[in-house]
Coordinates of C-alpha atoms in Angstrom, one line a residue:
Chain B
M1237 CA 117.1 -78.2 -170.6
S1238 CA 117.0 -76.5 -173.5
V1239 CA 115.6 -73.3 -174.2
G1240 CA 114.8 -71.8 -177.3
I1241 CA 112.5 -71.2 -180.4
V1242 CA 109.3 -72.8 -180.9
S1243 CA 108.2 -70.5 -183.7
Y1244 CA 108.4 -67.6 -185.3
G1245 CA 106.5 -65.1 -187.4
A1246 CA 106.5 -61.9 -189.2
Y1247 CA 104.8 -58.9 -190.5
I1248 CA 105.6 -55.7 -192.8
P1249 CA 102.7 -53.5 -194.1
K1250 CA 102.8 -53.5 -198.1
Y1251 CA 103.6 -49.8 -198.0
R1252 CA 107.5 -48.2 -199.4
I1253 CA 108.5 -44.6 -199.7
K1254 CA 112.2 -44.6 -201.5
V1255 CA 114.1 -42.2 -199.6
E1256 CA 114.5 -40.0 -203.1
D1257 CA 110.8 -38.7 -202.6
I1258 CA 112.0 -37.7 -198.9
A1259 CA 115.6 -36.2 -200.1
R1260 CA 113.1 -34.2 -202.5
V1261 CA 110.4 -32.3 -200.0
W1262 CA 113.9 -31.7 -197.3
G1263 CA 116.2 -30.5 -200.3
D1264 CA 118.7 -33.2 -199.8
D1265 CA 121.1 -34.9 -202.2
A1266 CA 119.1 -39.1 -202.3
D1267 CA 122.5 -40.4 -204.1
I1268 CA 124.7 -39.3 -200.7
L1269 CA 121.6 -40.7 -198.4
I1270 CA 121.0 -44.2 -200.3
A1271 CA 124.9 -44.6 -200.2
G1272 CA 125.6 -43.5 -196.4
L1273 CA 122.3 -44.8 -195.1
M1274 CA 122.4 -47.9 -197.3
V1275 CA 119.0 -47.7 -197.4
N1276 CA 116.8 -47.2 -200.3
E1277 CA 113.0 -47.9 -199.0
K1278 CA 111.4 -48.2 -195.9
S1279 CA 107.9 -49.4 -195.1
V1280 CA 104.9 -47.3 -194.5
P1281 CA 102.2 -48.6 -191.9
D1282 CA 98.5 -48.8 -193.7
M1283 CA 96.3 -45.4 -192.2
D1284 CA 94.5 -48.3 -189.7
E1285 CA 97.7 -50.4 -189.1
D1286 CA 99.6 -49.5 -185.2
A1287 CA 102.1 -51.3 -183.4
A1288 CA 99.5 -53.4 -181.4
T1289 CA 98.1 -54.4 -185.1
I1290 CA 101.0 -55.1 -186.8
A1291 CA 102.2 -57.7 -183.2
V1292 CA 99.1 -58.7 -184.0
E1293 CA 99.8 -60.1 -187.6
A1294 CA 103.4 -61.2 -186.3
A1295 CA 101.5 -63.6 -183.3
R1296 CA 99.1 -65.0 -186.2
A1297 CA 102.0 -65.8 -188.1
A1298 CA 103.9 -67.4 -185.6
V1299 CA 100.7 -69.6 -184.0
S1300 CA 100.0 -70.6 -187.4
R1301 CA 103.5 -71.6 -188.4
S1302 CA 103.7 -73.6 -185.7
G1303 CA 100.4 -74.9 -185.2
L1304 CA 100.5 -74.7 -181.3
D1305 CA 97.7 -75.0 -178.9
V1306 CA 97.3 -71.5 -177.9
N1307 CA 96.0 -71.6 -174.3
R1308 CA 100.0 -73.1 -173.8
I1309 CA 101.1 -69.6 -174.5
E1310 CA 101.2 -68.0 -170.2
A1311 CA 103.2 -65.3 -171.2
V1312 CA 102.7 -62.3 -173.8
Y1313 CA 105.5 -59.5 -174.0
T1314 CA 105.2 -56.9 -176.5
G1315 CA 108.2 -55.0 -177.0
S1316 CA 108.0 -51.0 -179.0
E1317 CA 109.2 -47.6 -179.0
S1318 CA 104.9 -46.7 -180.3
H1319 CA 102.9 -48.7 -178.5
P1320 CA 99.3 -47.2 -179.3
Y1321 CA 98.6 -46.3 -175.4
A1322 CA 100.3 -44.4 -173.3
V1323 CA 99.0 -46.1 -170.3
K1324 CA 97.3 -49.7 -171.5
P1325 CA 99.2 -53.1 -172.8
T1326 CA 99.5 -54.2 -176.2
S1327 CA 100.0 -57.1 -174.9
T1328 CA 96.1 -57.7 -173.2
I1329 CA 95.1 -56.7 -177.1
V1330 CA 97.5 -58.9 -178.8
A1331 CA 96.6 -62.3 -176.3
E1332 CA 93.2 -61.7 -176.9
A1333 CA 93.3 -61.6 -180.6
I1334 CA 95.2 -64.5 -180.4
G1335 CA 92.9 -66.2 -178.1
A1336 CA 95.7 -67.1 -175.5
T1337 CA 93.3 -65.3 -172.4
P1338 CA 92.3 -65.2 -170.1
V1339 CA 95.3 -68.1 -167.5
M1340 CA 98.4 -65.9 -168.6
T1341 CA 100.7 -62.8 -167.5
A1342 CA 101.3 -60.3 -169.8
A1343 CA 103.1 -56.6 -169.7
D1344 CA 104.7 -54.4 -172.4
F1345 CA 108.5 -53.9 -172.9
E1346 CA 110.1 -50.5 -173.6
F1347 CA 113.7 -50.2 -174.3
A1348 CA 114.1 -48.4 -178.2
C1349 CA 115.3 -50.8 -180.5
K1350 CA 116.1 -54.0 -178.6
A1351 CA 112.6 -53.9 -176.2
G1352 CA 111.9 -57.6 -178.7
T1353 CA 114.9 -59.2 -177.9
A1354 CA 115.0 -58.2 -174.3
A1355 CA 111.2 -59.8 -173.9
M1356 CA 112.6 -63.1 -175.5
Q1357 CA 115.6 -63.2 -172.5
A1358 CA 112.4 -62.7 -170.1
C1359 CA 110.9 -65.7 -172.0
M1360 CA 113.9 -67.7 -171.4
G1361 CA 114.0 -66.7 -168.1
L1362 CA 110.0 -67.8 -167.1
V1363 CA 110.4 -70.6 -169.2
S1364 CA 113.6 -72.5 -167.8
S1365 CA 111.9 -72.0 -164.8
N1366 CA 109.2 -73.7 -165.8
M1367 CA 106.8 -71.1 -164.7
V1368 CA 105.1 -71.0 -167.9
D1369 CA 104.8 -73.7 -170.1
L1370 CA 105.3 -71.0 -173.4
G1371 CA 106.0 -67.8 -173.9
L1372 CA 105.9 -65.0 -176.4
A1373 CA 107.7 -62.3 -177.5
I1374 CA 107.1 -59.7 -179.9
G1375 CA 109.2 -56.3 -181.3
S1376 CA 106.5 -54.5 -183.4
D1377 CA 106.9 -50.7 -184.4
V1378 CA 105.4 -47.5 -186.6
S1379 CA 108.2 -45.8 -185.6
Q1380 CA 108.4 -42.0 -186.2
G1381 CA 110.7 -39.5 -187.8
A1382 CA 110.1 -36.4 -187.2
P1383 CA 109.9 -34.8 -190.5
G1384 CA 113.2 -33.3 -191.9
D1385 CA 115.0 -35.4 -189.3
A1386 CA 117.3 -37.9 -190.3
L1387 CA 115.5 -40.4 -188.9
E1388 CA 113.0 -39.8 -191.5
Y1389 CA 114.4 -41.7 -193.9
T1390 CA 114.8 -44.8 -192.5
A1391 CA 112.0 -44.7 -189.5
A1392 CA 110.0 -47.8 -191.0
A1393 CA 106.8 -50.2 -189.4
G1394 CA 107.0 -53.6 -188.8
G1395 CA 106.7 -57.1 -186.6
V1396 CA 108.0 -60.1 -185.7
A1397 CA 107.0 -62.2 -183.0
Y1398 CA 108.7 -65.5 -181.2
I1399 CA 107.4 -68.2 -179.2
I1400 CA 109.9 -69.5 -176.3
G1401 CA 109.9 -72.8 -175.1
N1402 CA 111.7 -75.4 -173.6
K1403 CA 110.7 -79.0 -175.0
E1404 CA 113.5 -79.9 -177.5
S1405 CA 111.5 -81.9 -179.4
E1406 CA 109.2 -78.6 -180.1
L1407 CA 112.3 -76.2 -180.8
V1408 CA 113.3 -74.9 -184.5
A1409 CA 116.2 -73.6 -183.1
V1410 CA 118.1 -73.7 -179.7
I1411 CA 119.6 -70.7 -177.8
E1412 CA 122.3 -71.8 -176.5
D1413 CA 122.9 -68.6 -174.8
T1414 CA 122.3 -64.7 -174.0
Y1415 CA 124.4 -62.0 -173.2
S1416 CA 123.4 -58.3 -172.2
F1417 CA 125.9 -55.4 -172.4
T1418 CA 123.9 -52.1 -170.5
T1419 CA 124.9 -48.7 -168.9
D1420 CA 123.2 -45.2 -169.0
T1421 CA 123.6 -43.2 -172.7
P1422 CA 121.5 -41.0 -174.1
D1423 CA 121.8 -41.2 -177.2
F1424 CA 117.8 -41.3 -178.3
W1425 CA 115.1 -40.5 -176.5
R1426 CA 111.6 -39.1 -176.8
R1427 CA 109.7 -37.2 -173.7
E1428 CA 106.5 -37.8 -172.2
G1429 CA 103.7 -36.5 -174.4
M1430 CA 105.9 -35.8 -177.4
P1431 CA 105.0 -37.2 -181.0
Y1432 CA 108.8 -37.2 -182.2
P1433 CA 112.1 -38.6 -180.7
E1434 CA 115.1 -37.0 -180.1
H1435 CA 118.9 -37.9 -180.8
G1436 CA 122.2 -37.3 -180.0
G1437 CA 123.1 -37.2 -183.9
R1438 CA 127.2 -38.7 -184.3
F1439 CA 126.9 -39.4 -180.9
T1440 CA 124.8 -42.0 -181.1
G1441 CA 127.3 -44.1 -183.0
E1442 CA 130.5 -44.8 -181.3
P1443 CA 129.2 -44.4 -177.5
G1444 CA 125.6 -46.1 -178.4
Y1445 CA 125.9 -48.4 -181.2
F1446 CA 129.6 -49.7 -181.5
K1447 CA 129.7 -49.8 -177.6
H1448 CA 127.2 -51.5 -176.7
V1449 CA 126.8 -54.3 -180.2
L1450 CA 130.4 -54.8 -179.0
G1451 CA 130.0 -55.2 -175.8
A1452 CA 127.4 -57.8 -175.6
A1453 CA 128.6 -59.8 -179.0
K1454 CA 132.8 -60.0 -177.7
G1455 CA 131.2 -60.8 -173.9
L1456 CA 128.9 -64.2 -175.3
M1457 CA 131.7 -65.2 -177.5
E1458 CA 134.0 -64.8 -174.3
K1459 CA 131.3 -66.6 -172.2
L1460 CA 131.0 -69.5 -174.9
G1461 CA 134.3 -69.5 -176.1
T1462 CA 133.2 -69.4 -179.7
S1463 CA 134.5 -67.6 -182.3
P1464 CA 133.0 -66.0 -185.9
S1465 CA 134.2 -69.4 -187.7
D1466 CA 132.0 -71.2 -185.4
Y1467 CA 128.7 -69.3 -186.9
D1468 CA 127.0 -69.9 -189.9
N1469 CA 125.4 -66.7 -190.1
A1470 CA 124.8 -63.4 -188.0
V1471 CA 122.1 -60.6 -187.3
F1472 CA 123.1 -57.3 -186.4
H1473 CA 120.9 -54.2 -184.8
Q1474 CA 120.0 -52.6 -188.4
P1475 CA 119.7 -49.1 -187.8
N1476 CA 120.4 -48.4 -191.0
G1477 CA 122.7 -50.4 -193.8
K1478 CA 126.2 -49.1 -192.7
F1479 CA 126.3 -50.1 -188.9
P1480 CA 125.7 -54.1 -189.2
R1481 CA 128.0 -54.0 -191.6
R1482 CA 131.2 -52.0 -190.1
V1483 CA 129.9 -53.6 -186.6
A1484 CA 130.2 -57.3 -188.2
K1485 CA 133.2 -56.5 -189.8
M1486 CA 134.9 -55.3 -186.8
L1487 CA 134.0 -58.5 -185.1
G1488 CA 134.8 -60.7 -187.2
F1489 CA 132.0 -61.4 -189.4
S1490 CA 132.2 -61.9 -193.4
R1491 CA 129.4 -60.1 -196.0
E1492 CA 128.2 -63.6 -195.9
H1493 CA 127.6 -64.3 -192.6
I1494 CA 125.4 -61.1 -192.1
K1495 CA 123.8 -61.5 -195.8
P1496 CA 120.9 -63.4 -195.2
G1497 CA 119.8 -61.5 -192.4
M1498 CA 120.0 -58.0 -193.8
V1499 CA 116.6 -56.4 -195.0
V1500 CA 117.0 -52.9 -193.8
S1501 CA 117.7 -51.5 -197.1
R1502 CA 114.5 -52.5 -198.7
L1503 CA 113.0 -52.1 -195.0
G1504 CA 114.2 -49.2 -193.4
N1505 CA 114.8 -49.7 -189.6
T1506 CA 111.3 -51.3 -188.0
Y1507 CA 113.1 -50.9 -184.4
S1508 CA 112.3 -53.4 -181.8
G1509 CA 111.0 -55.3 -184.9
S1510 CA 114.7 -54.8 -186.6
C1511 CA 116.7 -57.5 -185.3
M1512 CA 114.2 -59.7 -184.8
M1513 CA 113.6 -59.6 -188.4
G1514 CA 117.0 -60.1 -189.9
L1515 CA 117.0 -63.2 -187.9
A1516 CA 113.4 -64.4 -189.1
A1517 CA 114.9 -63.9 -192.3
T1518 CA 118.0 -66.3 -191.7
L1519 CA 115.7 -69.0 -189.9
D1520 CA 113.7 -68.5 -193.8
Q1521 CA 116.9 -69.8 -195.4
A1522 CA 118.3 -71.2 -192.4
K1523 CA 120.0 -75.6 -192.4
S1524 CA 119.4 -77.8 -189.8
G1525 CA 122.7 -77.5 -186.9
D1526 CA 123.4 -74.3 -188.6
R1527 CA 124.4 -71.5 -185.8
I1528 CA 123.4 -68.1 -185.8
F1529 CA 125.3 -64.8 -183.9
M1530 CA 122.4 -61.9 -183.1
T1531 CA 123.1 -58.9 -181.6
A1532 CA 120.6 -56.3 -181.0
F1533 CA 121.0 -52.6 -179.8
G1534 CA 118.7 -50.7 -178.2
S1535 CA 119.6 -46.8 -177.8
G1536 CA 119.7 -46.1 -174.2
A1537 CA 121.5 -48.6 -174.5
G1538 CA 122.1 -51.4 -174.3
G1539 CA 123.2 -54.7 -176.5
D1540 CA 121.3 -58.2 -176.1
A1541 CA 123.6 -60.9 -177.7
F1542 CA 122.5 -65.0 -179.0
S1543 CA 123.8 -67.8 -179.9
I1544 CA 121.1 -69.8 -181.9
R1545 CA 121.7 -73.5 -183.4
V1546 CA 118.9 -74.5 -185.7
T1547 CA 117.0 -78.1 -185.2
D1548 CA 115.7 -79.8 -188.1
R1549 CA 112.5 -79.0 -187.4
I1550 CA 112.9 -75.9 -189.2
D1551 CA 112.6 -77.9 -192.1
E1552 CA 108.9 -78.8 -190.7
V1553 CA 107.4 -75.3 -189.8
R1554 CA 109.4 -73.0 -192.3
D1555 CA 107.0 -72.9 -194.9
Q1556 CA 103.3 -72.5 -192.8
A1557 CA 104.0 -69.0 -192.7
P1558 CA 104.7 -66.1 -195.0
K1559 CA 108.5 -65.9 -195.3
V1560 CA 110.1 -62.0 -194.8
E1561 CA 111.4 -62.1 -198.4
E1562 CA 107.6 -62.9 -199.2
L1563 CA 106.7 -60.1 -197.5
L1564 CA 108.9 -57.4 -199.1
E1565 CA 107.5 -58.7 -202.2
D1566 CA 105.2 -56.3 -204.3
P1567 CA 105.3 -53.0 -202.4
V1568 CA 102.9 -50.7 -203.2
Y1569 CA 104.8 -47.2 -203.3
M1570 CA 103.5 -43.7 -202.1
D1571 CA 105.0 -40.1 -202.3
Y1572 CA 106.1 -38.0 -199.8
A1573 CA 102.1 -36.3 -199.2
M1574 CA 100.5 -39.9 -198.7
Y1575 CA 102.7 -40.9 -196.8
A1576 CA 102.9 -37.4 -194.4
K1577 CA 98.9 -38.6 -194.3
H1578 CA 99.3 -42.0 -193.2
K1579 CA 101.9 -41.1 -190.3
G1580 CA 99.2 -38.4 -189.6
K1581 CA 102.3 -35.9 -190.2
I1582 CA 99.6 -33.8 -192.4
R1583 CA 95.8 -33.9 -191.0
R1584 CA 92.4 -33.1 -192.7
A1585 CA 91.0 -29.8 -190.7
Chain J
M308 CA 81.5 -45.6 -178.9
S309 CA 80.6 -46.5 -175.6
V310 CA 83.4 -48.1 -173.8
A311 CA 81.4 -50.8 -172.5
R312 CA 79.5 -51.4 -176.2
S313 CA 83.1 -51.8 -177.6
W314 CA 84.6 -54.2 -174.9
R315 CA 81.2 -56.5 -175.4
H316 CA 82.0 -57.1 -179.1
Q317 CA 85.8 -57.3 -179.1
V318 CA 85.8 -60.9 -178.8
Q319 CA 83.3 -61.6 -182.0
R320 CA 85.3 -58.5 -183.6
Y321 CA 88.8 -59.9 -182.7
N322 CA 88.5 -63.2 -183.9
L323 CA 85.2 -63.8 -185.7
I324 CA 83.9 -65.7 -183.1
G325 CA 80.0 -66.8 -183.7
T326 CA 77.7 -69.7 -183.0
S327 CA 77.1 -73.0 -185.1
C328 CA 74.2 -74.8 -184.2
N329 CA 74.8 -78.6 -184.1
S330 CA 71.4 -80.0 -184.7
C331 CA 71.0 -78.2 -187.9
G332 CA 74.7 -77.4 -188.7
K333 CA 73.8 -73.7 -189.7
Y334 CA 76.9 -71.2 -188.6
F335 CA 75.2 -67.6 -187.3
Y336 CA 77.4 -64.3 -187.0
P337 CA 76.8 -62.0 -185.0
P338 CA 76.5 -65.0 -183.0
R339 CA 72.7 -66.0 -181.9
T340 CA 71.9 -67.8 -178.7
M341 CA 69.1 -69.4 -180.1
C342 CA 68.9 -71.8 -183.3
P343 CA 66.0 -69.7 -185.4
G344 CA 65.4 -73.4 -187.3
C345 CA 65.3 -75.5 -184.4
R346 CA 64.6 -73.8 -181.7
R347 CA 64.1 -75.7 -178.8
D348 CA 66.0 -78.9 -180.8
G349 CA 68.3 -76.7 -181.4
E350 CA 72.1 -77.0 -180.0
I351 CA 73.9 -73.7 -180.0
V352 CA 78.0 -74.0 -179.6
S353 CA 80.5 -71.4 -179.6
Y354 CA 82.1 -71.0 -183.6
K355 CA 85.4 -69.1 -184.3
F356 CA 85.1 -68.5 -188.4
K357 CA 88.0 -69.5 -190.4
G358 CA 87.4 -65.9 -192.0
T359 CA 87.6 -66.4 -195.4
G360 CA 85.8 -65.5 -197.8
E361 CA 84.2 -63.5 -200.6
I362 CA 82.9 -60.3 -201.6
V363 CA 78.8 -60.7 -202.3
T364 CA 78.6 -56.7 -203.3
Y365 CA 80.3 -53.5 -201.9
T366 CA 80.6 -49.7 -202.4
V367 CA 83.2 -46.8 -202.3
I368 CA 82.8 -44.6 -199.6
H369 CA 83.6 -40.8 -200.8
T370 CA 82.2 -39.1 -198.3
A371 CA 82.5 -40.7 -195.2
A372 CA 81.3 -40.5 -191.7
E373 CA 82.7 -38.7 -188.7
G374 CA 86.1 -40.0 -187.8
F375 CA 86.4 -41.8 -191.2
E376 CA 87.5 -38.8 -193.7
H377 CA 91.0 -39.3 -194.2
Q378 CA 90.3 -42.7 -195.6
T379 CA 88.4 -41.9 -198.4
P380 CA 87.5 -43.0 -200.8
Y381 CA 87.4 -46.7 -199.2
V382 CA 85.4 -49.2 -199.8
L383 CA 82.5 -51.0 -197.3
G384 CA 81.5 -54.2 -198.5
I385 CA 79.4 -57.7 -197.3
V386 CA 81.4 -60.7 -197.5
K387 CA 79.6 -63.7 -197.6
L388 CA 82.1 -66.3 -194.8
D389 CA 82.8 -69.7 -195.9
E390 CA 80.8 -71.4 -193.8
G391 CA 77.6 -69.9 -194.7
P392 CA 76.4 -65.8 -193.0
S393 CA 78.0 -62.3 -194.2
L394 CA 78.5 -59.7 -192.4
T395 CA 79.8 -55.5 -193.6
S396 CA 83.3 -55.1 -193.2
Q397 CA 85.6 -52.6 -195.2
I398 CA 87.9 -54.6 -197.4
I399 CA 91.5 -53.1 -197.6
V400 CA 92.0 -52.8 -201.4
D401 CA 92.3 -50.1 -204.7
P402 CA 88.7 -49.4 -205.6
T403 CA 89.4 -49.9 -208.9
D404 CA 90.5 -53.3 -208.1
I405 CA 87.3 -54.9 -205.9
Y406 CA 85.3 -56.9 -207.8
M407 CA 82.0 -58.8 -206.7
G408 CA 83.1 -62.7 -206.2
M409 CA 86.6 -61.5 -205.0
R410 CA 88.2 -63.6 -202.6
V411 CA 89.6 -62.2 -199.2
R412 CA 90.7 -63.3 -196.3
P413 CA 90.7 -61.4 -192.5
V414 CA 93.2 -59.5 -191.0
F415 CA 93.6 -57.3 -187.8
R416 CA 93.5 -53.5 -188.3
K417 CA 91.9 -50.4 -186.3
L418 CA 88.3 -50.0 -186.4
G419 CA 88.1 -46.7 -185.6
D420 CA 88.7 -44.7 -182.0
S421 CA 86.7 -42.1 -179.8
G422 CA 89.0 -39.1 -180.3
E423 CA 92.3 -38.5 -179.3
K424 CA 92.0 -39.3 -175.2
G425 CA 89.8 -42.2 -175.9
I426 CA 89.8 -45.4 -176.6
I427 CA 90.9 -47.8 -179.5
C428 CA 88.5 -50.1 -181.4
Y429 CA 90.4 -52.5 -183.2
G430 CA 88.9 -55.5 -184.3
T431 CA 88.8 -57.6 -188.7
K432 CA 88.5 -56.3 -191.8
F433 CA 89.2 -58.2 -195.1
V434 CA 92.0 -57.9 -198.3
P435 CA 92.1 -59.8 -201.4
E436 CA 93.1 -63.2 -199.9

């Protein structure tokens, strides 16, 4: 039995702030930051958008792209580190808004930036075992960066939804296998009740991102007996533009491999949506038969690697919902003051 | 808004669920349980609106009600849905760009909340098509 992606949908808020506008406020050198992070601007949610509304828009795009019967979706899992409620599922809001309730299961996932791919893996298990017909896995975030913190330059907003199924004729992409590499690594965290996350600075690099992405990616290729030359494209978690380029090179993937999915320079880090957004952008331009290698990373810490093979159905569904490139077009730029208002960093007395 | 009241309106707000009359073909939003034209001969069924429509008229809010002060200036409009019924909604658009007759489509947004400890109400707003 094959398991894979039946449909996918993405959503990106229309607002952006440029790195130079944030740097101006905190007295940082924008040129050094842009060169170091390889990020020029990031998305900003509207004042009435949160991880739930973004998840709903992404899920609706996924449903309309495939035109499937929503009652077939029997599991909804939303991964986020910015769920609007501490207690009350985002996934029930999404399920109700797409009309998939009530005969279904739902839960929220949290694993920093890889909660969405963990949800994909859970859905793969459910459809493989025939416990559900279709599963909906979402990564959605309105990520937070404390004023003046390094994360403020990249913490962005966006979401991506994948509908996972097991009927070969319906799949736009077969997930050939998945492999995870997980340890207890405190590289990034947010305590209960705290508005902004904390991180271990440079500690997030080698013991966090690189150890887990390399562990998962090498593990999967070893398991499958594949090498980078077997793949047409690759996607890695994009906390900035530097890390995915470096890890791709370390694994033997070329710049061309990762080019279609590298959206971070115009989008920022959409956390749970980051790697999944890169995959959506790659699927937007993929050809039948293409193989895509993906590895998500979540602080805390773990890596989820996937080996994906695109089917000829991609050409039937691709244009039925907005592509990532279209969602990145025509942004509305805002200054730091408006950004601070949108993110609740300043409030009317 | 009370939790129960918000929850009762949830389905129609999330997905623009109204009703239509199979006898005369009219559509109703918010949903009616009886067709005012066909009366006892009417056959009311649930109907999910496409959500597309056009702006009939609008106003720009500069002095907002409590809880909406941070959003000013924002646009409230009457949207005539393609199936016929009209409803009042916030229109997510630059107030200088709005005009009567503008085509709009629905989006899922936060409508408001009951303070920092209360529930969050979600539902439909409109953006230019």
